Every structure is written in C-alpha cells, then in structure tokens.
Coordinates of C-alpha atoms in Angstrom, one line a residue:
X1 CA 0.1 -0.6 -0.1
X2 CA 3.1 2.6 0.3
X3 CA 3.1 2.3 -3.0
X4 CA -0.3 4.7 -3.7
X5 CA 1.2 7.8 -2.1
X6 CA 4.1 7.3 -5.3
X7 CA 0.5 7.5 -8.1
X8 CA -0.2 10.5 -9.6
X9 CA -3.9 11.8 -8.8
X10 CA -4.8 10.4 -12.5
X11 CA -3.4 7.0 -12.0
X12 CA -5.2 7.2 -8.6
X13 CA -8.8 7.7 -9.7
X14 CA -8.2 5.6 -12.5
X15 CA -6.6 2.6 -10.5
X16 CA -10.4 3.5 -7.7
X17 CA -13.1 3.7 -11.0
X18 CA -11.0 0.0 -12.1
X19 CA -12.0 -1.2 -9.5
X20 CA -7.8 -2.3 -8.8
X21 CA -7.7 -0.8 -5.1
X22 CA -10.3 1.3 -3.0
X23 CA -11.0 5.0 -1.9
X24 CA -11.0 3.4 1.2
X25 CA -7.5 1.9 0.4
X26 CA -5.9 5.2 -0.5
X27 CA -7.2 7.3 2.1
X28 CA -5.6 5.5 4.5
X29 CA -2.8 4.7 3.0
X30 CA -2.1 8.6 2.6
X31 CA -2.9 8.9 6.4
X32 CA -1.2 6.4 7.4
X33 CA 1.4 8.7 5.5
X34 CA 0.4 11.5 7.9
X35 CA 1.0 9.8 10.4
X36 CA 4.2 8.5 10.0
X37 CA 5.6 11.9 8.8
X38 CA 4.4 14.9 9.8
X39 CA 5.4 15.6 12.7
X40 CA 8.7 16.3 11.4
X41 CA 6.6 17.7 8.8
X42 CA 3.6 20.5 10.1
X43 CA 2.2 20.1 6.7
X44 CA -1.0 19.9 8.6
X45 CA -2.8 21.4 11.0
X46 CA -6.1 19.6 11.0
X47 CA -6.3 16.0 9.8
X48 CA -10.0 14.9 9.3
X49 CA -9.9 10.9 9.6
X50 CA -13.3 10.3 10.2
X51 CA -14.6 12.5 7.6
X52 CA -11.9 11.6 4.9
X53 CA -12.7 7.9 5.5
X54 CA -16.4 8.4 5.2
X55 CA -16.1 10.6 2.0
X56 CA -13.7 7.6 0.6
X57 CA -16.0 5.3 0.8
X58 CA -19.0 7.3 -0.6
X59 CA -17.1 6.6 -3.6
X60 CA -16.2 2.9 -2.8
X61 CA -20.3 2.7 -2.6
X62 CA -21.4 4.6 -5.6
X63 CA -18.9 2.5 -7.8
X64 CA -20.9 -1.0 -6.3
X65 CA -23.7 0.7 -7.3
X66 CA -22.1 1.0 -10.7
X67 CA -22.6 4.9 -11.2
X68 CA -20.9 7.3 -12.8
X69 CA -17.7 8.4 -11.2
X70 CA -16.2 12.4 -11.3
X71 CA -11.9 12.1 -12.8
X72 CA -11.0 13.0 -9.1
X73 CA -13.4 10.8 -7.4
X74 CA -11.5 9.1 -4.2
X75 CA -8.1 11.1 -4.6
X76 CA -6.9 12.7 -1.4
X77 CA -6.7 15.9 -1.3
X78 CA -4.7 18.3 1.5
X79 CA -6.4 21.7 1.4
X80 CA -5.3 25.0 3.2
X81 CA -6.8 26.3 6.0
X82 CA -8.0 29.9 4.8
X83 CA -11.2 27.8 3.2
X84 CA -14.3 27.4 5.5
X85 CA -15.1 23.6 5.7
X86 CA -18.5 22.8 7.6
X87 CA -17.4 21.0 10.8
X88 CA -14.1 21.1 11.5
X89 CA -11.8 23.5 12.3
X90 CA -10.6 26.9 9.6
X91 CA -7.4 28.8 11.7
X92 CA -5.9 30.7 8.9
X93 CA -3.1 29.9 10.5
X94 CA -3.8 32.3 13.9
X95 CA -5.0 32.3 17.2
X96 CA -7.5 34.8 16.9
X97 CA -10.0 31.6 15.1
X98 CA -8.0 28.7 17.2
X99 CA -11.0 26.2 17.4
X100 CA -13.6 27.8 15.0
X101 CA -15.4 25.5 13.7
X102 CA -17.2 26.6 10.3
X103 CA -21.4 26.5 9.9
X104 CA -21.0 26.7 5.5
X105 CA -18.4 25.3 3.3
X106 CA -16.7 27.7 0.8
X107 CA -17.9 27.8 -2.6
X108 CA -14.9 25.6 -3.3
X109 CA -14.7 23.1 -0.7
X110 CA -18.8 21.9 -1.7
X111 CA -17.2 21.1 -5.5
X112 CA -14.7 19.4 -4.3
X113 CA -16.9 17.4 -2.1
X114 CA -18.8 17.4 -5.2
X115 CA -17.1 15.7 -7.1
X116 CA -16.0 13.1 -3.9
X117 CA -12.8 14.6 -3.5
X118 CA -11.6 12.9 -0.1
X119 CA -10.5 16.3 1.8
X120 CA -7.5 14.7 4.1
X121 CA -7.2 17.9 6.8
X122 CA -6.1 21.8 6.4
X123 CA -2.4 22.7 6.0
X124 CA -0.5 25.0 7.8
X125 CA 0.2 28.0 6.6
X126 CA 1.2 32.1 7.3
X127 CA -1.1 33.8 9.6
X128 CA -3.8 35.0 7.5
X129 CA -2.2 34.2 4.2
X130 CA 0.2 37.0 5.3
X131 CA 3.9 35.7 4.6
X132 CA 6.2 34.3 1.8
X133 CA 7.5 31.4 4.1
X134 CA 4.7 29.8 6.1
X135 CA 6.9 30.4 9.2
X136 CA 4.4 33.9 10.5
X137 CA 2.1 30.2 11.7
X138 CA 0.6 31.2 14.7
X139 CA 1.2 27.0 14.8
X140 CA 5.0 26.9 13.8
X141 CA 6.4 25.9 11.0
X142 CA 6.3 23.8 8.4
X143 CA 9.4 22.2 7.2
X144 CA 10.5 21.5 3.4
X145 CA 10.7 17.6 2.6
X146 CA 13.8 18.6 0.3
X147 CA 15.2 20.1 3.8
X148 CA 13.7 20.0 6.6
X149 CA 15.3 23.1 7.8
X150 CA 14.4 25.4 5.0
X151 CA 11.5 27.2 4.2
X152 CA 8.6 25.2 1.9
X153 CA 7.5 29.1 0.4
X154 CA 4.5 30.9 1.7
X155 CA 2.1 31.5 2.3
X156 CA 0.9 28.4 1.4
X157 CA 4.1 26.6 2.3
X158 CA 1.7 23.4 4.5
X159 CA -0.1 22.8 0.7
X160 CA 3.5 22.4 -0.9
X161 CA 4.9 20.3 1.9
X162 CA 2.0 17.7 1.8
X163 CA 2.7 17.0 -2.1
X164 CA 6.7 16.9 -2.1
X165 CA 6.0 14.5 0.9
X166 CA 3.8 12.5 -0.5
X167 CA 1.1 12.7 2.4
X168 CA -1.3 13.7 -0.4
X169 CA -1.1 14.1 -4.2
X170 CA -3.6 17.3 -4.6
X171 CA -3.9 20.0 -2.7
X172 CA -5.2 23.8 -2.7
X173 CA -3.7 26.5 -1.9
X174 CA -4.4 30.7 -2.4
X175 CA -2.5 32.9 -4.4
X176 CA -2.5 37.2 -3.5
X177 CA 1.1 37.4 -4.5
X178 CA 2.3 34.4 -5.0
X179 CA 1.7 31.9 -2.2
X180 CA 0.3 29.2 -4.6
X181 CA 3.4 29.0 -7.3
X182 CA 6.6 30.5 -4.6
X183 CA 5.8 27.7 -2.2
X184 CA 5.3 25.5 -5.9
X185 CA 9.0 26.4 -6.8
X186 CA 10.5 25.7 -3.6
X187 CA 8.9 22.4 -3.1
X188 CA 9.3 21.1 -6.6
X189 CA 6.0 20.7 -7.3
X190 CA 3.2 22.4 -9.7
X191 CA 1.5 25.3 -8.8
X192 CA -1.8 28.0 -10.6
X193 CA -3.1 31.1 -10.3
X194 CA -5.7 31.2 -12.3
X195 CA -7.3 34.2 -13.5
X196 CA -9.0 36.4 -10.5
X197 CA -12.2 35.2 -10.6
X198 CA -12.1 32.3 -12.4
X199 CA -12.7 30.5 -9.4
X200 CA -14.9 31.5 -6.0
X201 CA -13.8 33.2 -3.2
X202 CA -16.8 32.8 -1.5
X203 CA -15.6 31.4 1.9
X204 CA -12.5 31.6 1.8
X205 CA -11.2 34.0 4.9
X206 CA -10.5 37.9 2.4
X207 CA -6.5 38.7 2.7
X208 CA -6.7 41.4 0.3
X209 CA -10.2 41.1 -1.4
X210 CA -8.4 42.5 -5.4
X211 CA -5.9 40.1 -6.0
X212 CA -6.7 36.7 -2.9
X213 CA -7.6 33.8 -5.9
X214 CA -7.8 30.3 -4.6
X215 CA -6.0 27.3 -7.2
X216 CA -4.6 24.2 -7.7
X217 CA -1.5 22.3 -6.7
X218 CA -0.1 19.2 -7.1
X219 CA 3.0 16.9 -8.4
X220 CA 1.9 16.9 -12.3
X221 CA 0.8 18.8 -14.5
X222 CA -1.9 17.1 -15.9
X223 CA -3.5 16.7 -12.0
X224 CA -3.0 20.4 -11.8
X225 CA -5.4 20.8 -14.9
X226 CA -7.8 18.0 -13.2
X227 CA -7.9 20.0 -10.4
X228 CA -8.9 22.8 -12.2
X229 CA -11.6 22.5 -14.2
X230 CA -13.1 20.1 -10.6
X231 CA -13.2 23.7 -8.2
X232 CA -13.2 26.6 -11.2
X233 CA -16.8 28.1 -12.9
X234 CA -19.7 30.7 -11.9
X235 CA -20.3 31.4 -8.7
X236 CA -23.3 33.9 -7.9
X237 CA -22.1 34.1 -4.6
X238 CA -19.2 36.0 -5.5
X239 CA -19.4 39.3 -6.9
X240 CA -16.4 39.3 -9.0
X241 CA -16.9 35.7 -10.6
X242 CA -16.1 35.4 -14.5
X243 CA -20.1 34.6 -15.6
X244 CA -17.5 32.6 -18.1
X245 CA -17.1 28.5 -20.2
X246 CA -13.6 27.7 -17.8
X247 CA -10.9 26.7 -20.1
X248 CA -10.2 23.3 -22.0
X249 CA -7.6 22.7 -19.4
X250 CA -6.7 18.9 -19.2
X251 CA -7.7 19.0 -22.9
X252 CA -4.4 21.6 -22.8
X253 CA -2.7 19.5 -20.7
X254 CA -2.5 17.1 -23.1
X255 CA -1.2 18.3 -26.1
X256 CA 2.5 17.5 -25.0
X257 CA 2.6 20.5 -28.9
X258 CA 3.9 24.1 -28.7
X259 CA 5.6 24.5 -31.6
X260 CA 4.9 27.4 -33.4
X261 CA 4.3 29.2 -30.4
X262 CA 5.6 32.6 -29.6
X263 CA 7.1 33.0 -26.2
X264 CA 8.4 36.1 -23.7
X265 CA 11.1 36.6 -21.6
X266 CA 10.4 38.9 -19.0
X267 CA 14.1 40.9 -19.6
X268 CA 12.8 43.0 -16.4
X269 CA 13.1 39.1 -13.8
X270 CA 16.8 38.7 -13.7
X271 CA 20.1 40.3 -12.5
X272 CA 20.6 41.5 -9.4
X273 CA 19.3 39.0 -6.7
X274 CA 18.5 36.3 -9.3
X275 CA 20.5 33.1 -7.7
X276 CA 22.9 31.8 -10.0
X277 CA 22.0 28.5 -10.5
X278 CA 17.7 29.6 -10.7
X279 CA 19.5 32.2 -13.7
X280 CA 21.0 28.8 -14.9
X281 CA 18.8 25.9 -15.1
X282 CA 15.6 28.7 -16.4
X283 CA 18.6 29.4 -19.0
X284 CA 17.7 25.2 -19.9
X285 CA 15.0 25.8 -19.9
X286 CA 14.4 28.8 -22.5
X287 CA 16.4 26.8 -24.9
X288 CA 14.6 23.7 -24.7
X289 CA 11.5 25.4 -25.8
X290 CA 13.3 26.5 -28.4
X291 CA 14.3 23.4 -29.5
X292 CA 10.7 22.1 -28.4
X293 CA 9.5 24.8 -31.8
X294 CA 8.9 27.7 -29.9
X295 CA 9.6 31.8 -31.0
X296 CA 11.4 32.5 -27.7
X297 CA 11.7 36.6 -27.9
X298 CA 12.9 39.5 -24.8
X299 CA 9.8 41.3 -24.2
X300 CA 10.5 43.9 -21.6
X301 CA 7.4 45.5 -19.1
X302 CA 9.5 48.6 -17.0
X303 CA 6.2 49.7 -15.0
X304 CA 7.1 45.2 -12.6
X305 CA 9.8 46.6 -11.5
X306 CA 6.9 49.0 -9.8
X307 CA 4.8 46.0 -8.3
X308 CA 6.2 45.1 -4.5
X309 CA 6.2 48.5 -4.3
X310 CA 2.9 49.0 -4.9
X311 CA 1.7 45.5 -3.8
X312 CA 2.6 46.3 -0.3
X313 CA 0.5 49.0 0.0
X314 CA -2.5 48.2 -1.8
X315 CA -2.7 44.3 0.4
X316 CA -1.7 46.1 3.2
X317 CA -4.7 48.7 2.6
X318 CA -7.4 45.5 2.0
X319 CA -6.3 43.6 5.1
X320 CA -6.3 46.9 7.3
X321 CA -10.1 46.8 6.5
X322 CA -10.4 42.9 6.2
X323 CA -9.5 42.2 9.4
X324 CA -10.8 44.0 11.3
X325 CA -13.7 42.1 10.7
X326 CA -12.1 40.0 14.1
X327 CA -13.3 42.4 16.7
X328 CA -14.0 39.7 19.5
X329 CA -17.1 40.4 19.5
X330 CA -18.9 37.6 16.7
X331 CA -16.4 34.9 16.7
X332 CA -13.1 33.6 17.3
X333 CA -11.0 34.6 20.6
X334 CA -12.1 37.0 22.8
X335 CA -9.3 38.5 25.9
X336 CA -10.1 40.0 28.7
X337 CA -14.4 40.3 29.3
X338 CA -14.5 39.8 33.1
X339 CA -17.4 42.9 33.3
X340 CA -14.5 45.6 34.1
X341 CA -13.6 46.7 30.6
X342 CA -15.0 48.4 27.4
X343 CA -16.2 46.8 24.6
X344 CA -13.2 48.6 23.2
X345 CA -10.8 47.1 25.2
X346 CA -11.8 44.1 24.9
X347 CA -11.4 44.2 20.9
X348 CA -7.9 45.4 22.1
X349 CA -6.6 43.2 24.0
X350 CA -8.1 40.3 21.9
X351 CA -6.3 42.2 18.4
X352 CA -3.2 42.1 20.1
X353 CA -3.4 39.1 22.2
X354 CA -4.4 36.8 18.7
X355 CA -2.3 38.3 15.4
X356 CA 1.0 38.2 15.3
X357 CA 3.8 40.3 14.2
X358 CA 4.1 39.9 10.8
X359 CA -0.3 40.9 10.4
X360 CA 0.0 43.8 13.1
X361 CA 2.7 45.1 10.8
X362 CA 0.8 45.3 7.8
X363 CA -2.7 46.4 8.8
X364 CA -0.8 49.1 10.9
X365 CA 1.1 49.7 7.6
X366 CA -2.5 49.9 5.5
X367 CA -3.8 51.2 8.2
X368 CA -0.9 54.6 7.5
X369 CA -1.2 54.6 4.0
X370 CA -5.7 54.5 3.6
X371 CA -5.4 57.4 5.8
X372 CA -6.5 60.8 5.7
X373 CA -3.8 63.5 3.7
X374 CA -2.2 60.1 2.8
X375 CA -5.0 57.8 0.9
X376 CA -4.3 59.4 -2.7
X377 CA -0.2 60.1 -1.8
X378 CA 0.3 55.8 -1.2
X379 CA -2.4 54.2 -2.0
X380 CA -4.2 55.7 -5.4
X381 CA -0.7 55.9 -6.3
X382 CA -0.2 52.3 -6.8
X383 CA -3.4 51.5 -7.7
X384 CA -2.2 54.2 -11.1
X385 CA 1.0 52.1 -11.4
X386 CA -1.7 48.7 -11.0
X387 CA -2.7 49.9 -14.2
X388 CA 0.3 50.8 -15.5
X389 CA 1.8 47.5 -15.0
X390 CA -1.8 46.0 -16.9
X391 CA -1.6 47.9 -19.0
X392 CA 2.5 46.6 -20.1
X393 CA 0.7 42.4 -19.8
X394 CA -1.8 44.6 -22.8
X395 CA 1.3 45.2 -24.6
X396 CA 3.0 41.9 -24.6
X397 CA 0.6 40.0 -24.8
X398 CA 0.0 41.3 -27.7
X399 CA 2.8 40.3 -29.3
X400 CA 3.5 37.2 -27.4
X401 CA 1.4 33.9 -26.2
X402 CA 3.0 33.1 -22.8
X403 CA 5.3 35.2 -20.8
X404 CA 8.3 33.1 -18.4
X405 CA 9.9 34.0 -15.4
X406 CA 12.1 32.2 -12.8
X407 CA 9.4 31.8 -9.9
X408 CA 11.2 32.7 -7.4
X409 CA 14.8 34.3 -7.4
X410 CA 16.5 31.8 -4.5
X411 CA 15.7 28.1 -3.4
X412 CA 14.2 27.8 -0.4
X413 CA 15.9 29.7 2.5
X414 CA 16.7 28.4 5.8
X415 CA 13.8 29.1 8.3
X416 CA 14.8 32.0 10.3
X417 CA 17.3 33.4 8.1
X418 CA 15.0 35.8 7.1
X419 CA 12.5 36.6 9.8
X420 CA 13.8 39.4 11.4
X421 CA 14.1 41.3 7.8
X422 CA 10.6 41.8 6.4
X423 CA 12.2 43.7 3.0
X424 CA 14.0 40.0 1.8
X425 CA 11.6 37.6 3.3
X426 CA 9.1 40.4 1.0
X427 CA 11.9 39.9 -2.4
X428 CA 10.5 36.8 -2.3
X429 CA 7.7 37.3 -4.5
X430 CA 9.5 39.7 -6.9
X431 CA 8.7 38.1 -10.3
X432 CA 4.9 36.6 -8.5
X433 CA 3.2 39.8 -7.8
X434 CA 2.5 41.8 -11.1
X435 CA 0.2 38.8 -12.2
X436 CA -1.8 39.1 -9.3
X437 CA -1.9 42.6 -10.0
X438 CA -3.5 42.3 -13.6
X439 CA -5.3 39.5 -12.5
X440 CA -4.3 37.5 -14.9
X441 CA -3.4 33.8 -15.5
X442 CA 0.5 31.7 -14.1
X443 CA 1.6 28.3 -13.4
X444 CA 5.4 27.5 -11.9
X445 CA 6.3 24.5 -12.5
X446 CA 9.5 22.6 -11.6
X447 CA 12.3 22.6 -14.3
X448 CA 15.2 21.4 -12.8
X449 CA 17.8 21.4 -9.5
X450 CA 20.5 24.8 -8.3
X451 CA 23.3 23.2 -8.9
X452 CA 24.5 24.7 -5.3
X453 CA 22.3 23.2 -3.1
X454 CA 20.1 20.9 -5.2
X455 CA 17.6 22.5 -4.4
X456 CA 13.9 22.8 -6.6
X457 CA 13.6 25.4 -9.3
X458 CA 11.0 27.1 -10.3
X459 CA 9.6 28.3 -14.0
X460 CA 7.2 30.6 -14.4
X461 CA 4.2 31.0 -17.1
X462 CA 1.8 33.9 -17.4
X463 CA -0.6 33.8 -19.4
X464 CA -3.5 36.4 -20.2
X465 CA -6.9 36.9 -17.7
X466 CA -9.3 33.2 -19.4
X467 CA -6.1 31.8 -21.9
X468 CA -5.3 29.7 -18.3
X469 CA -5.1 26.9 -21.3
X470 CA -1.4 28.3 -22.6
X471 CA -0.5 27.3 -19.7
X472 CA -0.9 23.7 -19.3
X473 CA 0.2 23.8 -23.1
X474 CA 3.3 25.0 -22.4
X475 CA 3.5 23.3 -19.0
X476 CA 2.1 20.2 -19.4
X477 CA 5.1 20.3 -22.7
X478 CA 8.1 21.6 -21.0
X479 CA 7.2 18.9 -17.9
X480 CA 7.1 15.7 -20.7
X481 CA 9.9 17.2 -21.6
X482 CA 11.8 17.4 -18.4
X483 CA 10.9 14.6 -17.6
X484 CA 12.5 12.2 -21.2
X485 CA 15.6 14.2 -20.5
X486 CA 15.9 12.9 -16.5
X487 CA 14.1 9.6 -16.4
X488 CA 12.1 10.2 -13.5
X489 CA 10.1 13.1 -13.1
X490 CA 11.8 15.8 -10.6
X491 CA 10.8 14.7 -6.9
X492 CA 11.9 10.9 -7.4
X493 CA 15.2 13.2 -6.2
X494 CA 13.5 14.4 -3.2
X495 CA 15.2 12.8 0.0
X496 CA 13.2 10.1 1.6
X497 CA 11.8 11.5 5.1

C-alpha cells in the first residue's frame, strides 16, 4: 500500500474507477503517511481521519452500484486552512480563529465534495496568508521535505509540503502575491494561480480581496488541470466571479505540443539578486522551449519594477479593512471580557493576543496608507501603478502567447534566515506579484535543481486573463520533455523523510 502514495492523482482516480484499489485503501494509505511523517514536516494543522474515510466509503459505494464517478473521485486532497469547512476547524494559521468551526462550506470546498474528492485535512499557512515562508503561522513553521531546515514557501507552504512529502497527491492553495506559485517552486511541485475570478472566493477568508485567488496544487501538470476543472466556474455567491466557460485546461495539458507558439522572456526578471543556479536552470529551459518548436523573444515590461512597492501598499490597505471584522464580538478569540472592561478594550486586548507580528505590521501599514491626507499619495498612487502593470501585460500579450520567468529569485532559504528582515522576505515574491496586480493567470512548475544547493527551481509561465489553457499547454509540454531528459520526475530525487 505504500506505493499508492506515489501515484499521481490521475493514476489514483483510474485505479479506483477500475476496481484495482478501493478509495478507502487509498485514503488510509495517505492517512498512514501523514501519521508517519507529519510530526517532522508540520504540513497539517488538522487531519480529518473520520471525514476522509467516510468520503472514501461513499466513493466505493457509488462504484459498487455502478454509478458514474467524477474524474477525481476518491483522490485525497490537502486543503489550505483559509477555506471554510463545515464541521472542522478553520484557523487561517492564527490564534485569532483557534478552535473556530465554520457553520458552512466555501464554494470551493463544496465543489471538491461534489466531485467526490477526499479531503484529508487542513494545511499550515502563514497567518491569514501573510508571508512567504509559512514561518508566520501561530502553530509553528512547516519544513520543506527537500530539507526540513528550510522553508517550503508561503503563505501556502503546508499544501506544497504535503505534496512533496507524499502526504497527498492534490492540494489547494491561495495566491495573493505568489502564495501558490512560490511554494510550488521551492518544493518541486506544480502550482497554478487561475485568472482572478475564475475560482470562487466565497468562503475564502479574505486577506486582500482584489488579489486573493484560490487555485490547484499538484505534483504534475495534468493533475493540476484536473483539479482546476473541478473547482473553477461561475459562482453567484461571489460578486467577482467570472461568468464564462472554464478554459479547456485538461485537454491543453495533454497536448504536448508548443510548435509555433511565441514565448516572451520578461527582461526585468533577471539580474542582481537572482541566484546563479536558478538562472542556469531557467536559461536551460529557455533553450528547451526553442528545441520544442517555440519562438522565444525578449519582452520589456518596465512597470514590473514597481510591482513590489505597489503590492505592499494595496495588499496591506485591503487587509486592514478586511481584518477589522476580528473584533472579539462575533467569532473567534475573546480576551479580557471579565465585566470590568469596555468593548473597545476587549477588542484591543484580543487583537494584541490574537494577531502575530506580520499581521500587525501589515494592518498598521495599511491603516496608515488609507488615512486622511495619505490616501492619494500612497494607496491611490499604487492603484495607478497597477494600471500601468496591466498595460504592460496587454502590450506584451499583443506580441506573445505567454511570458516566462523564474518563479522565485532563489531556492528555499533556511528557516529563520529572513525572519527579522521583512524586506528580504518580501523579495521572494518579486516575480509573482505582477500577475496578481493584473489578475491574469500564472503557473509554476519544476525545471530542475540548482547546482549549488541541489534544491528545486521553478519556471513561471504567465498567460492572459481567461487563457489559462495556455499555461497547461506550455507546462505539460515542458514537464514531459524534462521528465524524458531526466528519465524520472524531479520529486524522485527528493531525499527520503
């Protein structure tokens, strides 16, 4: 049964549908794996053993009755602890929501259940999705399965680590400034930020509402496409949801042909601050794209150099507004309510005890940026930069089908190395932030190991809004070519836990 944890999601679904293995056996194999290794990895905040086995039994019953199974029926999944899940805790990695059990499912959660995906539990994350390393979780950092002393990326490091540790073949993350793609890059897994509005945000605890986007995480491009198809689509409960057909991502992932495509290298995503081994693997992948029949050209997007400061005004501003709901009056933590204090005092004491340092830092920054006399100078200016970035993307996509860059400037750094230097931490998202500000689609997939530290490097592919299928077409082709070149998948080189 230990081999079951090495199956891809597509292989798992096929084996269950064909009766080669039961969904209960698959779920139990992954629960056993979590039990064996997660004390070291700390990918999960809550494991729903009872719920997972019940969902698996439901799939086995359906198959026994001859009912039609969905493409991912019985496949286990690790869910980032930022989506509400009825009956099991949703903490967002924060003491503020410790023990909170939602009375409803997020739309994404409901769609997973409707597809008979088996949710194993909730994964660790930077508190309220604010961070790039999963060190800001109130429940301790997650280790990178490639080297447990290093970060697995953030904010969704728990989901990426669960994949790399073979605790689940599928996972869900959210991407506000790179929190799906950056963890994917440093753990040697695949992460996709769909077009903004393509996957419902109903039931996603908000950090920055104009940037947050849920999306699929997997070990292969095809698995990510299958999950993307299951969770995407219009939702009337989300006012920002796009009412349009889901692009044919699964078909695109299977194409394995990029002949004739024009691919642009973003000129601004290189130079000082980029690790030599990251650039070496990226440049090798560029040559591979040419060998596969694509035309590769350099593209300049000058406003991208302003993306990082613009993001760190827009995101904290929206966070200071969204997190105002955690006031100790309605749900979550309540501190100091002994009958002698006012509501304002209880709110202040609760926020002091419930929020971590990074969340407080961003709330203070955002509140300042929105304050009277500073709004136009800071938040207003950042929104103008956002428009310039969107225009740069429009100009680039007028001449190319997709853009590419390294996903992150460096490989995974040691836990604690950047904890006292917020600016160094923020630079991990240098390449990923522009896509969030513009709302278009982007993917990270592994493109090798950096020679200096033998750690995974990610290739980022960026596509126009609602052209998510282009990500999968290019990603699936590159993945197949690299696996042929190596003779195996990258994760087969990961050290045993």
